[in-house]
Amino acid sequence: MPEKISFRLELERLQQDVISCTRCPRLVHYREKVAREKRRMYQDQEYWGRPLPSFGDPNAELLILGLAPAAHGGNRTGRMFTGDRSGDFLYRGLYEARFASQPESISRDDGLKLRGCYITASLRCVPPANKPTPEELRQCRPYLIRELQLLKRVRAVLALGRIAFDTYLRLIYEGLWPTPDSTERLVSKLPPRSALGFAHGACYALPGGLPRLFASYHPSQQNTQTGKLTPKMFQNVLREIRRYLRSPQRSS
Ligand code: SF4
């Protein structure tokens, strides 16, 4: 089978595995309960109510790593960051930075395409109060690792929020990130973990051919409504990423 087809099939298989996952009893119970009970304004809609597959361009150079689906956003619509305010903010920003074909993401069949960008999450099921347990994050990690093994063109990772930032670095520091460098050599070249602090706009070049790490505050309604994260602040991060991806010296 040609490599290109097999890689896309593998990615599709991975998403099917995600969708049928029941590893975390607490989250299975919660996502189904939310889907059954629904928010009043969505009573006439059928909720997705399952783990969320990733969304985007399989040839992406930019990987966006979020936290988890929202109860009445992704858990309702079945697409990452779709159907709520944080998604409105994110996709408008991606559209303005020319990573998305349209500024809105409303449903799985609204025609939206991402260009050079792929969105995934630290956790695929909605957690109660938006707070996953460390064990739930750990259970979901193998899906992200498999995804990273398949997305070979990724050169930049944008972590949305501290949990996503920590999820990404944990993979690297525990030697789980699939890198051309051997795990042992890579870990010995890494800076102390404490040197990589989370801050909006932070950017870290990492050794061993790893993608460059960018950080942004999460576009949660809490952050965007209070002005902690503004469209301009988010655009500045995307502009930096674009500049990096266009530069001839793209490796860390
Ligand atoms: S959070 Fe991840 S590991 Fe847990 S049930 Fe959902 S998809 Fe499975």
Short mmCIF file of C-alpha atoms and ligand atoms in Angstrom, two decimals:
data_model
loop_
_atom_site.label_atom_id
_atom_site.label_comp_id
_atom_site.label_asym_id
_atom_site.label_seq_id
_atom_site.Cartn_x
_atom_site.Cartn_y
_atom_site.Cartn_z
CA MET A 1 0.00 0.00 0.00
CA PRO A 2 1.45 3.43 -0.88
CA GLU A 3 2.88 5.17 2.19
CA LYS A 4 0.63 8.21 1.87
CA ILE A 5 -2.56 6.14 1.86
CA SER A 6 -1.43 3.91 4.67
CA PHE A 7 -0.54 6.90 6.85
CA ARG A 8 -3.98 8.42 6.35
CA LEU A 9 -5.65 5.10 7.02
CA GLU A 10 -3.66 4.73 10.23
CA LEU A 11 -4.73 8.19 11.31
CA GLU A 12 -8.35 7.34 10.53
CA ARG A 13 -8.05 4.06 12.47
CA LEU A 14 -6.66 5.94 15.42
CA GLN A 15 -9.63 8.31 15.43
CA GLN A 16 -12.01 5.33 15.31
CA ASP A 17 -10.22 3.84 18.31
CA VAL A 18 -10.61 7.14 20.15
CA ILE A 19 -14.33 7.39 19.38
CA SER A 20 -15.04 3.94 20.77
CA CYS A 21 -12.88 4.32 23.90
CA THR A 22 -14.34 3.58 27.35
CA ARG A 23 -11.16 3.52 29.45
CA CYS A 24 -12.24 6.15 32.00
CA PRO A 25 -15.48 5.12 33.77
CA ARG A 26 -16.03 8.53 35.39
CA LEU A 27 -15.73 10.32 32.04
CA VAL A 28 -17.84 7.80 30.15
CA HIS A 29 -20.60 8.28 32.70
CA TYR A 30 -20.33 12.07 32.58
CA ARG A 31 -20.14 12.53 28.80
CA GLU A 32 -23.22 10.29 28.34
CA LYS A 33 -25.13 12.01 31.11
CA VAL A 34 -24.50 15.44 29.57
CA ALA A 35 -25.54 14.09 26.16
CA ARG A 36 -28.77 12.67 27.59
CA GLU A 37 -29.78 15.61 29.71
CA LYS A 38 -28.67 18.37 27.29
CA ARG A 39 -28.76 22.12 27.78
CA ARG A 40 -32.25 23.53 27.30
CA MET A 41 -31.34 25.53 24.18
CA TYR A 42 -30.05 22.36 22.50
CA GLN A 43 -32.93 20.04 23.46
CA ASP A 44 -33.79 19.36 19.82
CA GLN A 45 -30.22 18.34 18.95
CA GLU A 46 -28.59 14.97 19.20
CA TYR A 47 -25.40 15.26 21.23
CA TRP A 48 -22.25 13.50 20.11
CA GLY A 49 -21.63 12.21 23.64
CA ARG A 50 -18.50 10.19 22.75
CA PRO A 51 -14.75 10.87 22.82
CA LEU A 52 -13.70 13.48 20.28
CA PRO A 53 -11.53 12.67 17.30
CA SER A 54 -8.87 15.18 16.29
CA PHE A 55 -9.53 17.62 13.50
CA GLY A 56 -7.38 19.14 10.79
CA ASP A 57 -4.84 18.71 8.07
CA PRO A 58 -2.88 15.41 8.28
CA ASN A 59 0.09 17.19 6.66
CA ALA A 60 0.06 19.94 9.26
CA GLU A 61 3.21 21.69 10.40
CA LEU A 62 1.34 23.24 13.33
CA LEU A 63 -0.17 21.02 16.00
CA ILE A 64 -2.54 22.71 18.44
CA LEU A 65 -2.93 20.92 21.73
CA GLY A 66 -5.93 21.81 23.86
CA LEU A 67 -7.25 20.49 27.15
CA ALA A 68 -10.53 18.62 26.66
CA PRO A 69 -13.94 18.93 24.99
CA ALA A 70 -16.53 21.27 26.47
CA ALA A 71 -19.78 19.74 27.76
CA HIS A 72 -22.08 21.58 25.33
CA GLY A 73 -19.44 22.43 22.72
CA GLY A 74 -17.35 19.54 21.43
CA ASN A 75 -19.31 16.95 23.41
CA ARG A 76 -22.42 18.17 21.59
CA THR A 77 -21.10 18.74 18.08
CA GLY A 78 -18.42 16.04 17.84
CA ARG A 79 -15.66 18.35 16.65
CA MET A 80 -12.87 19.87 18.72
CA PHE A 81 -13.60 23.43 19.89
CA THR A 82 -16.88 23.54 18.01
CA GLY A 83 -20.17 24.99 19.18
CA ASP A 84 -19.05 27.20 22.04
CA ARG A 85 -17.41 30.55 22.75
CA SER A 86 -13.89 29.23 23.07
CA GLY A 87 -14.22 27.64 19.63
CA ASP A 88 -15.59 30.89 18.20
CA PHE A 89 -12.47 32.64 19.49
CA LEU A 90 -10.04 29.96 18.35
CA TYR A 91 -11.33 29.47 14.81
CA ARG A 92 -11.69 33.18 14.14
CA GLY A 93 -8.06 33.56 15.15
CA LEU A 94 -7.00 30.66 12.94
CA TYR A 95 -8.96 32.08 10.03
CA GLU A 96 -7.32 35.49 10.43
CA ALA A 97 -3.93 33.79 10.49
CA ARG A 98 -4.92 31.80 7.38
CA PHE A 99 -4.86 28.42 9.06
CA ALA A 100 -8.63 27.95 8.58
CA SER A 101 -10.88 28.26 5.55
CA GLN A 102 -13.68 30.06 7.41
CA PRO A 103 -14.04 31.98 10.66
CA GLU A 104 -16.78 29.83 12.20
CA SER A 105 -16.92 26.23 13.30
CA ILE A 106 -20.53 25.29 13.91
CA SER A 107 -20.91 21.59 13.18
CA ARG A 108 -19.04 18.62 11.77
CA ASP A 109 -20.50 19.23 8.32
CA ASP A 110 -20.14 23.01 8.01
CA GLY A 111 -17.39 22.74 5.37
CA LEU A 112 -14.57 24.10 7.53
CA LYS A 113 -11.08 23.00 6.50
CA LEU A 114 -7.84 23.61 8.34
CA ARG A 115 -4.71 24.31 6.33
CA GLY A 116 -1.38 23.26 7.74
CA CYS A 117 -2.89 22.96 11.17
CA TYR A 118 -4.18 20.03 13.23
CA ILE A 119 -6.10 20.24 16.49
CA THR A 120 -5.90 17.61 19.17
CA ALA A 121 -6.41 17.45 22.92
CA SER A 122 -4.83 16.21 26.13
CA LEU A 123 -8.08 14.44 26.97
CA ARG A 124 -10.81 13.36 24.51
CA CYS A 125 -13.80 13.24 26.85
CA VAL A 126 -15.40 16.10 28.74
CA PRO A 127 -14.37 16.05 32.41
CA PRO A 128 -16.73 17.25 35.16
CA ALA A 129 -15.97 20.90 36.06
CA ASN A 130 -13.28 20.85 33.35
CA LYS A 131 -10.96 19.09 35.79
CA PRO A 132 -9.49 15.79 34.65
CA THR A 133 -7.64 13.62 37.14
CA PRO A 134 -3.95 12.83 36.53
CA GLU A 135 -4.95 9.21 35.92
CA GLU A 136 -7.45 10.19 33.22
CA LEU A 137 -4.83 12.30 31.48
CA ARG A 138 -2.45 9.37 31.65
CA GLN A 139 -5.04 6.97 30.22
CA CYS A 140 -5.63 9.24 27.24
CA ARG A 141 -1.96 9.88 26.51
CA PRO A 142 -1.37 6.85 24.24
CA TYR A 143 -3.74 8.35 21.66
CA LEU A 144 -1.68 11.52 21.53
CA ILE A 145 1.55 9.54 21.25
CA ARG A 146 0.19 7.49 18.36
CA GLU A 147 -0.95 10.66 16.68
CA LEU A 148 2.47 12.25 17.00
CA GLN A 149 4.06 9.18 15.48
CA LEU A 150 1.87 9.66 12.42
CA LEU A 151 2.07 13.44 12.07
CA LYS A 152 5.64 13.56 10.83
CA ARG A 153 5.54 17.06 9.38
CA VAL A 154 4.79 18.87 12.64
CA ARG A 155 7.35 21.62 13.30
CA ALA A 156 5.52 23.71 15.86
CA VAL A 157 3.29 22.82 18.79
CA LEU A 158 0.95 25.39 20.27
CA ALA A 159 -0.15 24.44 23.77
CA LEU A 160 -3.39 26.10 24.82
CA GLY A 161 -3.19 26.50 28.57
CA ARG A 162 -1.02 25.08 31.27
CA ILE A 163 -2.41 21.55 31.30
CA ALA A 164 -1.74 21.12 27.58
CA PHE A 165 1.72 22.62 28.05
CA ASP A 166 2.50 20.16 30.83
CA THR A 167 1.05 17.25 28.85
CA TYR A 168 3.37 18.01 25.96
CA LEU A 169 6.48 18.41 28.11
CA ARG A 170 5.69 15.29 30.09
CA LEU A 171 5.80 13.28 26.87
CA ILE A 172 9.20 14.69 26.05
CA TYR A 173 10.77 14.43 29.49
CA GLU A 174 9.49 10.87 29.92
CA GLY A 175 10.97 9.94 26.55
CA LEU A 176 7.57 9.19 25.01
CA TRP A 177 7.72 11.69 22.15
CA PRO A 178 8.60 9.95 18.90
CA THR A 179 11.79 11.72 17.85
CA PRO A 180 14.57 10.88 15.40
CA ASP A 181 17.05 11.25 18.28
CA SER A 182 17.35 8.28 20.63
CA THR A 183 15.46 8.79 23.86
CA GLU A 184 18.57 8.57 25.99
CA ARG A 185 20.48 11.16 23.97
CA LEU A 186 17.51 13.47 23.77
CA VAL A 187 16.78 13.45 27.51
CA SER A 188 20.44 14.26 28.25
CA LYS A 189 20.24 17.34 25.99
CA LEU A 190 17.05 18.77 27.45
CA PRO A 191 17.21 21.82 29.71
CA PRO A 192 16.00 21.37 33.29
CA ARG A 193 12.22 21.07 33.23
CA SER A 194 12.01 24.07 35.58
CA ALA A 195 13.55 26.25 32.86
CA LEU A 196 10.47 25.78 30.69
CA GLY A 197 7.78 27.80 32.42
CA PHE A 198 4.29 28.29 31.12
CA ALA A 199 3.48 31.85 30.07
CA HIS A 200 1.37 33.33 27.34
CA GLY A 201 3.60 34.01 24.34
CA ALA A 202 6.41 31.78 25.59
CA CYS A 203 8.37 29.98 22.89
CA TYR A 204 10.97 27.26 23.43
CA ALA A 205 13.39 25.71 20.97
CA LEU A 206 13.98 22.11 22.00
CA PRO A 207 16.82 19.77 21.00
CA GLY A 208 16.77 16.57 18.99
CA GLY A 209 14.69 17.78 16.06
CA LEU A 210 11.66 18.35 18.29
CA PRO A 211 9.03 20.84 17.18
CA ARG A 212 9.29 24.31 18.65
CA LEU A 213 6.94 24.80 21.58
CA PHE A 214 4.68 27.87 21.72
CA ALA A 215 2.29 28.64 24.55
CA SER A 216 -0.93 30.60 24.79
CA TYR A 217 -3.53 31.08 27.46
CA HIS A 218 -6.44 28.76 26.82
CA PRO A 219 -9.24 30.52 24.89
CA SER A 220 -11.79 29.61 27.56
CA GLN A 221 -14.70 31.95 28.01
CA GLN A 222 -13.31 32.84 31.41
CA ASN A 223 -10.05 34.04 29.85
CA THR A 224 -11.52 35.78 26.81
CA GLN A 225 -14.37 37.52 28.65
CA THR A 226 -12.12 38.89 31.33
CA GLY A 227 -9.59 40.16 28.79
CA LYS A 228 -6.87 37.84 30.06
CA LEU A 229 -6.65 36.61 26.47
CA THR A 230 -7.56 39.05 23.70
CA PRO A 231 -7.78 38.40 19.94
CA LYS A 232 -4.68 40.55 19.47
CA MET A 233 -2.67 38.55 22.01
CA PHE A 234 -3.68 35.32 20.30
CA GLN A 235 -2.91 36.72 16.87
CA ASN A 236 0.56 37.71 18.01
CA VAL A 237 1.29 34.10 18.97
CA LEU A 238 -0.02 32.80 15.64
CA ARG A 239 2.07 35.39 13.81
CA GLU A 240 5.19 34.19 15.60
CA ILE A 241 4.38 30.62 14.64
CA ARG A 242 3.82 31.58 11.03
CA ARG A 243 7.13 33.45 10.98
CA TYR A 244 8.91 30.45 12.41
CA LEU A 245 7.36 28.02 9.93
CA ARG A 246 8.34 30.26 7.04
CA SER A 247 11.90 30.78 8.18
CA PRO A 248 14.61 28.75 6.45
CA GLN A 249 16.07 27.61 9.81
CA ARG A 250 13.01 25.79 11.05
CA SER A 251 14.57 23.10 13.14
CA SER A 252 15.05 23.80 16.82
S1 SF4 B 1 -10.58 10.44 28.18
FE1 SF4 B 1 -9.42 9.33 26.63
S2 SF4 B 1 -8.81 7.40 27.62
FE2 SF4 B 1 -10.50 8.29 28.84
S3 SF4 B 1 -12.37 7.37 28.01
FE3 SF4 B 1 -12.06 9.32 26.94
S4 SF4 B 1 -10.91 8.77 25.08
FE4 SF4 B 1 -10.75 7.05 26.51
#
